[in-house]
Amino acid sequence: MTGNNAVSEAMRQINPDVVAAYPITPQTEAVEEFAEFVANGLVKTQYVPVESEHSSMSACIGSSAAGARTMTATSSAGFALMWEMLPIAAGLRTPVIMYVANRSLSAPLNIHCGHDDTMGGRDSGWIQIYSENAQEMYDNLIQAVRIGEDMDIRLPVMVSMDGFITTHSVERVDLLDDEAVRKFVGEFKAINSLLDVDNPVTIGACALQDYYTEHKRQHSEAIINSKAKILEVAEEFAKMSGRKYGLFESYKLDDAEYALVIINSAAGVAKMVVNELRAKGVKVGLLKPRIFRPFPAEEIKNALKHLKAIAVMDRVDAFGAGGTPTFTEVRSAMYGLPKQPLMINYIYGIGGRDIRLEDINKVFQKLFDVAKAGKVDKVFDYLTVRE
Amino acid sequence: MAKKTMNRHEMPIGSIIKDPGCSMQYETGGWRNLKPVHDNKKCTNCLLCWIYCPDGCIKVKDGKIAEFDLKYCKGCGICAEECPDKVKAIQMVEDKK
Ligand code: SF4
Ligand code: SF4
């Protein structure tokens, strides 16, 4: 099945109370199929066909605040149109679950993969989970429900995979039994439901100089503390499915001297190159972030601190920042180590540009050169660009 | 301003307010620099000020201006402005709190 099929299947098994979604390439297939499930009576979901993504996120917030398990999906410009509502969903602590098909932002208009959307929303207060392939997307979406709805977390969660590359490729996906998924996600437990007329609450009130800071501090603490719960949910999921997840995936890192840090589908390509180089006896490895918010800085530092050189690769530019989003996070995590690995930063694959084995090979060759020279000459570069 | 300021552990999550109508506790009178001083003798009890006061601070009893509730009066001066030119029964004076 395609990545989108895997999403709609997961949504069917989760059987949310409400889905308010708007179609946008390359996510469309997922919500279209889900709408069919609704029409065919396979789920009890109330489907709200909204007129825009701003409305879909608004409807999701209202529905979640009313006490309903709520899901949505988006991509690229749709994500951007939701932007105003994203921090509201998080600030009101409504555990909305959102599927995002990662796609570049305009201009120029482009419908293909880039992490512009979710990386742009990385500080909106949501938990962020990234997925390399359709199987991970399916597994992550199911876990997201438990994570977001946890009584100590109560935060919205976005789960993404690469637009077209993963959303539209046909892969083998192991689905769990409907019953097993339903048992795993359990019943939605509402807190301060708007429909609880005996205990009325005001939602979305104003908090000025006297209370705003405390609210943000509460929110910040919840997302920082969610790390432990995310691992607990992953452990329980592994018991049911046999598939193990952590905060990130370490691939042949233990004895590695050189490594890449790379998110989503390109990690699959990079693993092939790691295998090829390993066959030649070169000690290379890879770290693939799964949870980007909260960013597991301490854990990543421990996983990477023994390396000679690291290349952090992002599928998005950061236009004048001190590096791309993952690079600045990883480098900041490494700061303060008595002996720091040399680090470089690449932008690759934006607007859906293919990343080939030889491109990844080039990055490793660069890492060998950097380690040999003992210094970095150019911290930040584009990988495949016609100069 | 609410009477007691809660710390972050005492507050419900999600910036939710559990006791509806609690804006009563928010005494906007604290914002005031000027306060209205009402002259009973000049006043014709036309009630224009009562209609216009955005905070409902002006209390009327038996069709007559009874009291200016300074707990919520922000000192905006709308009442003094709306009081007819021929009457001008309200003076805005500096509020030395
Ligand atoms: S000054 Fe403003 S708030 Fe105060 S009584 Fe007059 S109109 Fe009302
Ligand atoms: S507007 Fe002036 S005259 Fe009319 S009721 Fe108020 S104070 Fe009296």
Short mmCIF file of C-alpha atoms and ligand atoms in Angstrom, two decimals:
data_model
loop_
_atom_site.label_atom_id
_atom_site.label_comp_id
_atom_site.label_asym_id
_atom_site.label_seq_id
_atom_site.Cartn_x
_atom_site.Cartn_y
_atom_site.Cartn_z
CA MET A 1 0.00 0.00 0.00
CA THR A 2 1.03 3.66 -0.30
CA GLY A 3 2.01 5.80 2.66
CA ASN A 4 -1.33 7.57 2.37
CA ASN A 5 -3.16 4.22 2.44
CA ALA A 6 -1.28 3.38 5.62
CA VAL A 7 -2.48 6.65 7.16
CA SER A 8 -6.13 6.13 6.26
CA GLU A 9 -5.96 2.55 7.57
CA ALA A 10 -4.49 3.77 10.85
CA MET A 11 -7.21 6.42 11.06
CA ARG A 12 -9.88 3.79 10.38
CA GLN A 13 -8.53 1.64 13.19
CA ILE A 14 -8.16 4.58 15.59
CA ASN A 15 -11.77 5.49 14.71
CA PRO A 16 -11.62 9.11 15.94
CA ASP A 17 -14.79 10.92 17.01
CA VAL A 18 -14.16 13.84 14.68
CA VAL A 19 -12.05 14.47 11.58
CA ALA A 20 -12.06 18.00 10.17
CA ALA A 21 -9.85 18.09 7.11
CA TYR A 22 -9.29 19.76 3.80
CA PRO A 23 -7.57 18.02 0.90
CA ILE A 24 -4.14 19.15 -0.27
CA THR A 25 -1.53 17.42 -2.39
CA PRO A 26 0.12 15.07 -1.48
CA GLN A 27 -2.02 14.30 1.57
CA THR A 28 -5.35 14.20 -0.34
CA GLU A 29 -5.52 10.44 -0.89
CA ALA A 30 -5.45 9.80 2.86
CA VAL A 31 -8.42 12.01 3.81
CA GLU A 32 -10.28 11.02 0.64
CA GLU A 33 -10.05 7.37 1.57
CA PHE A 34 -10.98 8.15 5.13
CA ALA A 35 -14.06 10.06 3.91
CA GLU A 36 -15.03 6.89 2.07
CA PHE A 37 -14.71 4.88 5.27
CA VAL A 38 -17.04 7.38 6.92
CA ALA A 39 -19.53 7.17 4.04
CA ASN A 40 -19.42 3.38 4.13
CA GLY A 41 -20.05 3.28 7.87
CA LEU A 42 -16.72 1.63 8.71
CA VAL A 43 -16.04 4.26 11.38
CA LYS A 44 -18.29 6.26 13.68
CA THR A 45 -16.40 9.47 12.94
CA GLN A 46 -18.11 12.79 12.36
CA TYR A 47 -16.40 14.09 9.22
CA VAL A 48 -16.36 17.88 8.86
CA PRO A 49 -15.61 18.98 5.29
CA VAL A 50 -14.25 22.43 6.02
CA GLU A 51 -13.57 25.27 3.59
CA SER A 52 -9.90 25.81 4.46
CA GLU A 53 -7.11 24.61 6.70
CA HIS A 54 -7.54 27.57 9.02
CA SER A 55 -11.07 26.27 9.55
CA SER A 56 -9.99 22.65 9.84
CA MET A 57 -7.61 23.41 12.69
CA SER A 58 -10.19 25.70 14.30
CA ALA A 59 -12.82 22.96 14.09
CA CYS A 60 -10.34 20.45 15.51
CA ILE A 61 -9.59 22.67 18.49
CA GLY A 62 -13.29 23.15 19.23
CA SER A 63 -14.01 19.47 18.83
CA SER A 64 -11.12 18.41 21.03
CA ALA A 65 -12.09 20.98 23.67
CA ALA A 66 -15.62 19.57 23.57
CA GLY A 67 -14.16 16.20 24.52
CA ALA A 68 -13.84 14.35 21.21
CA ARG A 69 -10.86 12.43 19.88
CA THR A 70 -9.94 14.56 16.88
CA MET A 71 -7.70 14.11 13.87
CA THR A 72 -6.76 16.05 10.76
CA ALA A 73 -4.23 16.06 7.95
CA THR A 74 -2.44 18.66 5.88
CA SER A 75 0.63 19.61 3.90
CA SER A 76 2.68 22.62 2.83
CA ALA A 77 0.54 25.70 2.11
CA GLY A 78 -2.31 24.11 4.07
CA PHE A 79 -0.03 23.82 7.07
CA ALA A 80 0.92 27.45 6.57
CA LEU A 81 -2.74 28.47 6.47
CA MET A 82 -3.30 26.64 9.76
CA TRP A 83 -0.42 28.45 11.37
CA GLU A 84 -2.42 30.90 13.45
CA MET A 85 -4.34 28.03 15.02
CA LEU A 86 -1.39 25.71 15.72
CA PRO A 87 -0.11 27.43 18.86
CA ILE A 88 -3.73 27.80 19.99
CA ALA A 89 -4.28 24.03 19.78
CA ALA A 90 -1.10 23.56 21.80
CA GLY A 91 -1.73 26.40 24.26
CA LEU A 92 -5.25 25.14 24.99
CA ARG A 93 -3.69 21.69 25.44
CA THR A 94 -6.08 20.03 22.99
CA PRO A 95 -4.58 16.68 21.95
CA VAL A 96 -5.40 16.93 18.23
CA ILE A 97 -3.54 14.38 16.09
CA MET A 98 -2.40 15.62 12.70
CA TYR A 99 -0.86 13.81 9.76
CA VAL A 100 1.45 16.02 7.67
CA ALA A 101 2.72 15.04 4.23
CA ASN A 102 5.96 17.04 4.12
CA ARG A 103 5.99 19.34 1.09
CA SER A 104 7.93 22.45 0.10
CA LEU A 105 6.44 25.91 0.41
CA SER A 106 5.94 28.36 -2.47
CA ALA A 107 7.36 30.36 -4.24
CA PRO A 108 8.19 29.01 -6.71
CA LEU A 109 5.17 26.76 -6.58
CA ASN A 110 6.24 23.20 -5.92
CA ILE A 111 4.21 20.20 -4.80
CA HIS A 112 7.11 17.91 -3.92
CA CYS A 113 8.93 17.01 -0.76
CA GLY A 114 10.57 19.47 1.59
CA HIS A 115 10.38 19.82 5.33
CA ASP A 116 9.46 23.52 5.12
CA ASP A 117 6.00 22.99 6.59
CA THR A 118 6.68 21.08 9.78
CA MET A 119 10.09 22.63 10.37
CA GLY A 120 8.42 26.03 10.15
CA GLY A 121 6.00 24.88 12.84
CA ARG A 122 8.58 23.27 15.08
CA ASP A 123 8.17 25.87 17.81
CA SER A 124 4.38 25.99 17.76
CA GLY A 125 4.23 23.89 20.93
CA TRP A 126 3.23 20.62 19.24
CA ILE A 127 4.98 17.30 19.66
CA GLN A 128 6.60 16.38 16.34
CA ILE A 129 7.25 12.86 15.08
CA TYR A 130 8.99 12.07 11.76
CA SER A 131 8.67 8.83 9.79
CA GLU A 132 11.08 7.24 7.30
CA ASN A 133 8.57 5.02 5.53
CA ALA A 134 4.92 3.98 5.41
CA GLN A 135 5.34 1.42 8.18
CA GLU A 136 6.82 3.99 10.54
CA MET A 137 4.11 6.47 9.60
CA TYR A 138 1.42 3.94 10.45
CA ASP A 139 3.09 2.96 13.71
CA ASN A 140 3.81 6.56 14.72
CA LEU A 141 0.26 7.74 14.05
CA ILE A 142 -1.16 5.06 16.33
CA GLN A 143 1.36 5.89 19.07
CA ALA A 144 0.68 9.63 18.66
CA VAL A 145 -2.86 9.16 19.99
CA ARG A 146 -1.57 7.69 23.24
CA ILE A 147 1.19 10.29 23.55
CA GLY A 148 -0.95 13.37 22.96
CA GLU A 149 -3.83 12.17 25.11
CA ASP A 150 -1.66 11.14 28.06
CA MET A 151 -2.99 12.87 31.16
CA ASP A 152 0.44 14.34 31.97
CA ILE A 153 1.04 15.55 28.42
CA ARG A 154 -2.25 16.67 26.80
CA LEU A 155 -0.65 18.17 23.72
CA PRO A 156 -1.34 18.02 20.00
CA VAL A 157 0.95 15.77 18.00
CA MET A 158 1.94 16.06 14.33
CA VAL A 159 3.29 13.00 12.56
CA SER A 160 4.86 13.43 9.16
CA MET A 161 6.40 11.56 6.26
CA ASP A 162 7.88 12.71 2.97
CA GLY A 163 5.42 13.98 0.38
CA PHE A 164 5.22 11.79 -2.76
CA ILE A 165 8.40 9.90 -1.87
CA THR A 166 6.61 8.09 0.96
CA THR A 167 3.00 9.20 0.57
CA HIS A 168 2.69 7.79 -2.95
CA SER A 169 5.21 4.94 -3.06
CA VAL A 170 3.86 1.45 -2.69
CA GLU A 171 5.50 -0.46 0.13
CA ARG A 172 4.76 -3.49 2.24
CA VAL A 173 3.11 -2.44 5.47
CA ASP A 174 2.24 -4.78 8.34
CA LEU A 175 -1.11 -3.71 9.74
CA LEU A 176 -2.18 -4.60 13.25
CA ASP A 177 -5.57 -6.12 14.04
CA ASP A 178 -8.36 -3.55 14.30
CA GLU A 179 -9.14 -4.81 17.79
CA ALA A 180 -5.53 -4.54 18.93
CA VAL A 181 -5.30 -0.92 17.77
CA ARG A 182 -8.60 0.00 19.40
CA LYS A 183 -7.45 -1.53 22.66
CA PHE A 184 -4.08 0.19 22.41
CA VAL A 185 -5.50 3.68 21.85
CA GLY A 186 -8.30 3.15 24.40
CA GLU A 187 -11.12 5.58 25.14
CA PHE A 188 -10.63 9.33 24.85
CA LYS A 189 -10.68 10.91 28.30
CA ALA A 190 -11.85 14.50 28.25
CA ILE A 191 -10.53 17.14 30.63
CA ASN A 192 -12.69 20.22 31.23
CA SER A 193 -15.03 19.29 28.38
CA LEU A 194 -17.03 22.17 26.92
CA LEU A 195 -20.03 19.84 26.87
CA ASP A 196 -19.88 19.22 30.61
CA VAL A 197 -22.64 21.70 31.45
CA ASP A 198 -22.48 20.94 35.16
CA ASN A 199 -18.89 22.16 35.28
CA PRO A 200 -18.75 25.09 32.88
CA VAL A 201 -15.35 26.46 31.88
CA THR A 202 -14.11 29.37 29.84
CA ILE A 203 -11.71 28.37 27.06
CA GLY A 204 -9.53 30.80 25.18
CA ALA A 205 -9.64 33.60 27.73
CA CYS A 206 -7.13 36.40 27.87
CA ALA A 207 -4.06 36.14 30.11
CA LEU A 208 -1.87 39.20 30.28
CA GLN A 209 1.30 40.10 32.13
CA ASP A 210 0.00 38.43 35.26
CA TYR A 211 -0.65 34.89 33.94
CA TYR A 212 0.75 34.39 30.41
CA THR A 213 4.23 33.42 31.60
CA GLU A 214 2.94 30.74 33.97
CA HIS A 215 0.79 29.20 31.22
CA LYS A 216 3.77 28.98 28.87
CA ARG A 217 5.91 27.52 31.62
CA GLN A 218 3.28 24.81 32.23
CA HIS A 219 3.15 24.03 28.52
CA SER A 220 6.92 23.97 28.19
CA GLU A 221 7.25 21.60 31.12
CA ALA A 222 4.64 19.24 29.67
CA ILE A 223 6.46 18.95 26.35
CA ILE A 224 9.88 18.52 27.99
CA ASN A 225 8.50 15.81 30.29
CA SER A 226 6.77 14.01 27.43
CA LYS A 227 10.04 12.32 26.44
CA ALA A 228 9.73 9.63 29.11
CA LYS A 229 6.09 8.95 28.20
CA ILE A 230 6.93 8.74 24.50
CA LEU A 231 9.38 5.96 25.35
CA GLU A 232 6.84 4.19 27.56
CA VAL A 233 4.27 4.26 24.76
CA ALA A 234 6.92 2.95 22.33
CA GLU A 235 7.70 0.07 24.68
CA GLU A 236 4.05 -0.88 24.97
CA PHE A 237 3.71 -0.61 21.21
CA ALA A 238 6.72 -2.89 20.74
CA LYS A 239 5.08 -5.53 22.94
CA MET A 240 2.03 -5.49 20.71
CA SER A 241 3.68 -5.12 17.30
CA GLY A 242 7.24 -6.39 17.70
CA ARG A 243 8.44 -3.06 16.23
CA LYS A 244 10.70 -0.98 18.44
CA TYR A 245 10.94 2.80 18.45
CA GLY A 246 13.04 5.27 20.38
CA LEU A 247 13.47 9.03 20.38
CA PHE A 248 15.71 8.50 17.34
CA GLU A 249 17.18 5.57 15.46
CA SER A 250 20.88 4.80 15.82
CA TYR A 251 22.16 2.93 12.80
CA LYS A 252 25.62 1.36 13.19
CA LEU A 253 26.64 4.24 15.42
CA ASP A 254 28.24 2.45 18.36
CA ASP A 255 31.71 2.07 16.87
CA ALA A 256 31.29 4.64 14.09
CA GLU A 257 33.80 7.43 13.42
CA TYR A 258 31.74 9.34 10.86
CA ALA A 259 27.98 9.77 10.78
CA LEU A 260 25.07 11.50 9.13
CA VAL A 261 22.07 12.93 10.92
CA ILE A 262 19.13 12.80 8.54
CA ILE A 263 15.34 12.82 8.91
CA ASN A 264 12.63 10.80 7.09
CA SER A 265 12.92 8.93 3.79
CA ALA A 266 16.45 10.00 2.86
CA ALA A 267 17.66 8.07 5.90
CA GLY A 268 16.73 4.93 3.97
CA VAL A 269 19.02 5.90 1.09
CA ALA A 270 21.75 6.86 3.53
CA LYS A 271 21.56 3.47 5.27
CA MET A 272 22.39 1.79 1.94
CA VAL A 273 25.49 3.94 1.62
CA VAL A 274 26.42 3.19 5.23
CA ASN A 275 26.19 -0.54 4.42
CA GLU A 276 28.34 -0.16 1.29
CA LEU A 277 31.04 1.75 3.19
CA ARG A 278 30.87 -0.67 6.11
CA ALA A 279 31.48 -3.53 3.66
CA LYS A 280 34.71 -1.76 2.76
CA GLY A 281 35.60 -1.53 6.44
CA VAL A 282 34.90 2.19 6.91
CA LYS A 283 33.34 2.96 10.27
CA VAL A 284 30.29 4.98 9.32
CA GLY A 285 26.84 5.26 10.85
CA LEU A 286 23.65 7.26 10.91
CA LEU A 287 21.30 8.90 13.37
CA LYS A 288 17.72 9.42 12.28
CA PRO A 289 15.71 11.74 14.54
CA ARG A 290 12.17 10.51 15.17
CA ILE A 291 10.99 12.90 17.88
CA PHE A 292 11.99 16.44 16.91
CA ARG A 293 9.85 18.14 19.56
CA PRO A 294 10.72 17.65 22.32
CA PHE A 295 14.26 17.59 20.93
CA PRO A 296 16.20 14.83 22.72
CA ALA A 297 19.39 16.88 23.01
CA GLU A 298 21.06 14.98 25.84
CA GLU A 299 20.36 11.58 24.30
CA ILE A 300 21.59 12.69 20.88
CA LYS A 301 24.73 14.14 22.40
CA ASN A 302 25.48 10.82 24.06
CA ALA A 303 24.87 8.92 20.84
CA LEU A 304 27.17 11.16 18.78
CA LYS A 305 29.89 12.35 21.15
CA HIS A 306 32.47 9.68 20.20
CA LEU A 307 32.45 10.57 16.49
CA LYS A 308 35.23 12.26 14.55
CA ALA A 309 32.96 14.10 12.12
CA ILE A 310 29.22 14.53 11.62
CA ALA A 311 27.16 15.87 8.72
CA VAL A 312 23.66 17.06 9.60
CA MET A 313 21.43 17.13 6.54
CA ASP A 314 18.13 18.96 6.26
CA ARG A 315 15.52 18.99 3.55
CA VAL A 316 14.86 22.68 4.12
CA ASP A 317 16.80 25.94 4.03
CA ALA A 318 16.89 28.28 6.99
CA PHE A 319 17.62 31.49 5.04
CA GLY A 320 20.37 33.21 6.90
CA ALA A 321 20.13 31.28 10.17
CA GLY A 322 23.21 29.76 11.77
CA GLY A 323 22.38 26.50 10.00
CA THR A 324 19.33 24.43 9.16
CA PRO A 325 16.90 23.43 11.94
CA THR A 326 18.34 20.00 12.72
CA PHE A 327 21.90 21.27 12.47
CA THR A 328 21.44 24.10 14.94
CA GLU A 329 19.73 21.70 17.36
CA VAL A 330 22.38 19.01 17.08
CA ARG A 331 25.29 21.41 17.24
CA SER A 332 23.82 23.14 20.25
CA ALA A 333 23.35 19.73 21.91
CA MET A 334 27.05 18.94 21.30
CA TYR A 335 28.29 22.23 22.69
CA GLY A 336 30.21 21.93 25.93
CA LEU A 337 31.68 18.50 25.22
CA PRO A 338 35.39 18.49 26.11
CA LYS A 339 36.14 17.02 22.68
CA GLN A 340 33.65 17.97 20.02
CA PRO A 341 33.16 16.13 16.75
CA LEU A 342 33.68 18.30 13.66
CA MET A 343 30.31 19.20 12.20
CA ILE A 344 29.05 20.23 8.78
CA ASN A 345 25.60 21.06 7.48
CA TYR A 346 23.99 20.24 4.12
CA ILE A 347 20.73 21.18 2.47
CA TYR A 348 19.49 18.50 0.13
CA GLY A 349 16.42 17.28 -1.71
CA ILE A 350 14.28 20.43 -1.44
CA GLY A 351 11.35 20.73 -3.81
CA GLY A 352 11.50 16.94 -4.16
CA ARG A 353 14.93 16.77 -5.80
CA ASP A 354 16.19 13.19 -5.77
CA ILE A 355 18.94 12.27 -3.39
CA ARG A 356 21.07 9.50 -4.87
CA LEU A 357 23.55 7.06 -3.39
CA GLU A 358 26.43 9.02 -4.94
CA ASP A 359 25.20 12.25 -3.31
CA ILE A 360 25.32 10.64 0.13
CA ASN A 361 28.69 9.16 -0.75
CA LYS A 362 29.93 12.66 -1.50
CA VAL A 363 28.90 13.77 1.98
CA PHE A 364 30.83 10.90 3.57
CA GLN A 365 33.90 11.74 1.42
CA LYS A 366 33.63 15.31 2.67
CA LEU A 367 33.49 14.02 6.26
CA PHE A 368 36.66 11.98 5.72
CA ASP A 369 38.41 15.10 4.33
CA VAL A 370 37.22 17.25 7.22
CA ALA A 371 38.42 14.70 9.79
CA LYS A 372 41.78 14.39 8.03
CA ALA A 373 42.25 18.17 7.93
CA GLY A 374 41.11 18.42 11.55
CA LYS A 375 39.00 21.46 10.73
CA VAL A 376 35.86 22.55 8.91
CA ASP A 377 36.39 24.95 6.01
CA LYS A 378 32.72 25.44 5.13
CA VAL A 379 30.07 24.76 7.76
CA PHE A 380 27.02 25.10 5.55
CA ASP A 381 26.42 24.09 1.94
CA TYR A 382 23.86 22.95 -0.59
CA LEU A 383 24.43 19.36 -1.66
CA THR A 384 23.12 19.13 -5.21
CA VAL A 385 22.92 22.56 -6.78
CA ARG A 386 24.09 23.88 -10.14
CA GLU A 387 26.61 26.52 -9.03
CA MET B 1 -6.77 41.69 39.07
CA ALA B 2 -7.79 38.39 40.65
CA LYS B 3 -7.53 38.53 44.40
CA LYS B 4 -4.98 35.75 44.78
CA THR B 5 -2.35 35.17 42.10
CA MET B 6 -1.95 31.43 41.44
CA ASN B 7 1.42 29.90 40.70
CA ARG B 8 1.87 27.62 37.70
CA HIS B 9 1.12 24.45 39.68
CA GLU B 10 -2.17 25.77 41.00
CA MET B 11 -3.48 26.82 37.59
CA PRO B 12 -5.60 24.45 35.49
CA ILE B 13 -3.83 23.50 32.22
CA GLY B 14 -4.75 24.96 28.85
CA SER B 15 -5.41 28.51 30.08
CA ILE B 16 -8.86 27.41 31.12
CA ILE B 17 -10.98 29.33 33.61
CA LYS B 18 -12.96 27.07 35.88
CA ASP B 19 -15.07 29.67 37.65
CA PRO B 20 -17.17 31.47 35.06
CA GLY B 21 -17.94 35.13 35.68
CA CYS B 22 -14.61 35.65 37.37
CA SER B 23 -14.01 38.82 35.36
CA MET B 24 -15.92 40.42 38.27
CA GLN B 25 -12.74 39.86 40.25
CA TYR B 26 -10.75 41.82 37.72
CA GLU B 27 -11.00 45.33 39.10
CA THR B 28 -10.28 47.53 36.12
CA GLY B 29 -10.43 50.53 38.42
CA GLY B 30 -6.75 49.87 39.00
CA TRP B 31 -6.00 51.36 35.57
CA ARG B 32 -7.43 54.78 36.46
CA ASN B 33 -5.56 58.09 36.43
CA LEU B 34 -8.61 60.36 36.48
CA LYS B 35 -11.83 59.84 38.38
CA PRO B 36 -15.28 61.25 37.72
CA VAL B 37 -16.66 63.60 40.34
CA HIS B 38 -20.42 63.99 40.07
CA ASP B 39 -22.27 67.12 41.11
CA ASN B 40 -25.75 66.17 42.36
CA LYS B 41 -26.97 69.73 42.30
CA LYS B 42 -26.22 70.34 38.63
CA CYS B 43 -27.33 66.88 37.44
CA THR B 44 -30.70 66.71 35.63
CA ASN B 45 -30.74 62.88 35.81
CA CYS B 46 -31.01 62.57 32.05
CA LEU B 47 -29.06 59.27 32.43
CA LEU B 48 -26.92 59.84 29.31
CA CYS B 49 -23.79 59.05 31.34
CA TRP B 50 -25.39 55.83 32.60
CA ILE B 51 -26.08 54.72 29.01
CA TYR B 52 -22.61 55.55 27.76
CA CYS B 53 -20.38 54.27 30.58
CA PRO B 54 -18.62 51.26 28.97
CA ASP B 55 -18.10 49.59 32.34
CA GLY B 56 -21.56 49.94 33.86
CA CYS B 57 -20.06 51.81 36.79
CA ILE B 58 -22.83 54.33 37.17
CA LYS B 59 -25.55 53.08 39.48
CA VAL B 60 -29.09 54.39 39.20
CA LYS B 61 -31.72 54.21 41.93
CA ASP B 62 -35.34 55.32 41.46
CA GLY B 63 -34.46 56.95 38.13
CA LYS B 64 -31.68 58.99 39.67
CA ILE B 65 -27.90 58.79 39.57
CA ALA B 66 -27.01 57.11 42.87
CA GLU B 67 -23.34 56.26 42.78
CA PHE B 68 -20.16 55.95 40.64
CA ASP B 69 -18.68 52.51 41.38
CA LEU B 70 -14.96 53.19 41.28
CA LYS B 71 -14.03 49.49 41.54
CA TYR B 72 -14.39 49.14 37.78
CA CYS B 73 -14.30 52.78 36.59
CA LYS B 74 -11.29 53.12 34.27
CA GLY B 75 -11.44 56.90 34.29
CA CYS B 76 -12.07 57.06 30.54
CA GLY B 77 -14.06 60.28 30.87
CA ILE B 78 -16.83 59.24 28.50
CA CYS B 79 -19.45 60.08 31.13
CA ALA B 80 -18.10 63.62 31.52
CA GLU B 81 -17.94 64.03 27.73
CA GLU B 82 -21.52 62.84 27.21
CA CYS B 83 -23.02 64.91 30.01
CA PRO B 84 -24.86 67.69 28.09
CA ASP B 85 -22.88 70.92 27.53
CA LYS B 86 -25.49 72.94 29.32
CA VAL B 87 -25.16 70.79 32.44
CA LYS B 88 -21.61 69.47 32.72
CA ALA B 89 -22.27 67.80 36.04
CA ILE B 90 -19.23 65.52 35.86
CA GLN B 91 -15.63 66.69 36.36
CA MET B 92 -12.67 64.40 35.70
CA VAL B 93 -10.09 65.02 38.40
CA GLU B 94 -6.72 63.49 39.11
CA ASP B 95 -7.11 60.33 41.15
CA LYS B 96 -4.44 60.24 43.82
CA LYS B 97 -4.73 56.65 45.00
S1 SF4 C 1 -14.97 57.60 33.64
FE1 SF4 C 1 -15.55 56.07 32.13
S2 SF4 C 1 -15.64 54.18 33.29
FE2 SF4 C 1 -15.64 55.82 34.80
S3 SF4 C 1 -17.78 56.19 35.18
FE3 SF4 C 1 -17.18 57.60 33.56
S4 SF4 C 1 -17.67 56.54 31.69
FE4 SF4 C 1 -17.70 55.02 33.33
S1 SF4 C 2 -25.23 62.89 31.86
FE1 SF4 C 2 -24.88 64.56 33.31
S2 SF4 C 2 -26.90 65.34 33.67
FE2 SF4 C 2 -27.22 63.42 32.68
S3 SF4 C 2 -27.41 61.97 34.38
FE3 SF4 C 2 -25.30 61.99 33.88
S4 SF4 C 2 -24.40 63.49 35.20
FE4 SF4 C 2 -26.55 63.84 35.25
#
